[in-house]
Amino acid sequence: MEKISTILALDTAMSGCCVAVYDVQSKASFSKTEAMIRGQAEVLVPMIQSVVAESGHSFDDIDLIATTKGPGAFTGLRIGLSTAKSLGLALDVPVVGLSTLEVLARQYLEGHKSDAEEKFAVLIETKREDFYFQMFDGQGDAVSDPQALDADEIVEQVGAAKIVMVGDAVERFSAIYLPANISYHEIMLSDPEVVAKMGLGVFLKNGEDIGQTTQPLYLRGADVSQPKTPPRSLAAKTS
Amino acid sequence: MNTGINILGIETSCDETSASVVNDKREILSNLVLSQLKEHEAFGGVVPEIAARAHMEHLDTLIKAALKDADLSFDELDGVAATCGPGLIGGVMVGMMAGKAIAAAKDIPFIAVNHLEGHALTPRLTDSIEFPYLLLLISGGHTQILVTEDVGQYKRWGTTLDDAAGECFDKSAKLMGLPYPGGPNLEKMAAQCKDPEKALKRFSLPLPMKGRKGCDFSFSGLKTAIRTHVEKLPEGDLQQEDIADLAYAFQVTMAQTLSNRCESAMRDFLKQYTAKTPTLVVSGGVSANSAIRQALTAITARHDMNLYAPPLELCSDNAAMIAWAGLERLQKGLQDNFDFKARPRWPLDPDAAPRQGAGVKA
């Protein structure tokens, strides 16, 4: 496996546009993040260009690309994934896809190393009634599947356990439920340096066999409604 | 060694995922089109989110294959052109971002192409048709009559006031119990009609916009008339013979209204423009219909105009036309920034009056 020295990381799956270039040897990173509900398709590529240039690199230095793949806004996650996959093709470098839930979990742990015992959950905005939700143990290992759940279902899963809720949807959730066993820690944007470091971890563990990681994580069907009055049916051909 | 200009084209605005490489010698080095018919079949029409997901799943494989087929590396590209509208925005985003990313990575021009300009300029890729020419664009999403004056310079003379022609084909076919995609299946059914004269008497249909000035189209009345006829047919399963007659009558009416509107445009074109060989170009998926082609052949002959239709695979959505439009734009010094915003609505003629229905998009 070739050695990885420079990683480009990006995330547009949540309410922001986040880009970093991470230098593996020096552990130095250069990043930009901007909060936005929409507009990532306009901002992302110029932001990548400026982060690459301002980090003192060129596109040819990049040897791994890490991107989020959802859950989040459908169009937003595709903006990041399509950009990352096409950069990977053009630069002939591998692309790793990461779950936004896992990225926020790692981001939370990096800021709270002392509370390693405590279970926590990540809540990400669906921009509908429900939430993208996943539970993690104090080591950051997932203890539930990523799911789209409404507030009642989440409270049921959490039970009486003392837990911290982390993510960009905690304010909306806490307006619905404020039980004593749940505390809240808002994280609105991903840290693209975390995306880069996690991407490196996945790559070092799995090598070139990371194609599956770039499958989008929608956690939800395409919401298709069938027509109300089905058309009349046509008799089979007789001749 | 190839020293010409090689452009990668990307098309994801509706239900075809496509990547192609075209050069300035009018050579289509590759043109891969993946249709999503199966994905949308159960819903009887294109579902935007399903389309966007399918584009996301397949686009990188197609781009890779398009370069391989063209026997070129990314370093040998001189620009990337991607459809940035009009169309289903979720899908457009997937292709636009891929185009921007490749162009940025290779430090080559990015060209944001209007999907309709792709259709409009195709005759210059497949044949050396000269400006100006009259264009009838008939597809599932668009129905327009345009004068193509130059690259980036169009006059929209007519557009639909409600449904697109292809949409009317598909919806009418659905009412007749025909499987998706409606257009081709309706044509097959019409071919089964045993007594055309009787069919036209049995199923009288309104001729949309008949006698109206200008070149605008309307198809919703035709669709409603089909619904009324279908409802009046005997209860139980619809019978093949009845539907063959109705499909025939529909197709005749469709060909008549398109001809009628085109004739109006042709008269104006011949009055207002001087062209060495006055030409009507017909493009878009609906132009595959042979009854429509026959009707257009007849009217162009009557007005001493040439009828030109690009090969079928370049009439329906494809990335070769996007690459070519990008190449023509690039040769005119036109290219776009990486902050280009995708445009779900994007008229080729910015001065044309806004319209309703499918006409609103472009």
Short mmCIF file of C-alpha atoms in Angstrom, two decimals, chain B residues 2 30 40 51-52 86-88 113 179 181 203 206 222 234 299 313 326 352:
data_model
loop_
_atom_site.label_atom_id
_atom_site.label_comp_id
_atom_site.label_asym_id
_atom_site.label_seq_id
_atom_site.Cartn_x
_atom_site.Cartn_y
_atom_site.Cartn_z
CA ASN B 2 -3.86 13.82 -30.37
CA SER B 30 -17.06 7.83 -26.51
CA HIS B 40 -38.90 4.61 -12.65
CA ALA B 51 -33.13 9.73 -10.47
CA ALA B 52 -30.63 11.65 -8.32
CA PRO B 86 -32.63 23.15 -16.76
CA GLY B 87 -33.76 19.87 -15.26
CA LEU B 88 -34.25 17.92 -12.06
CA VAL B 113 -23.91 23.88 -20.31
CA PRO B 179 -46.57 0.24 -19.95
CA PRO B 181 -42.13 4.33 -21.20
CA PHE B 203 -62.19 9.03 -31.43
CA PRO B 206 -59.33 18.48 -30.30
CA LEU B 222 -55.52 16.53 -25.69
CA PRO B 234 -66.73 -0.58 -22.00
CA ILE B 299 -44.37 20.28 -44.29
CA GLU B 313 -29.07 8.11 -30.06
CA GLY B 326 -19.07 22.93 -24.18
CA ALA B 352 -38.67 35.26 -24.12
#
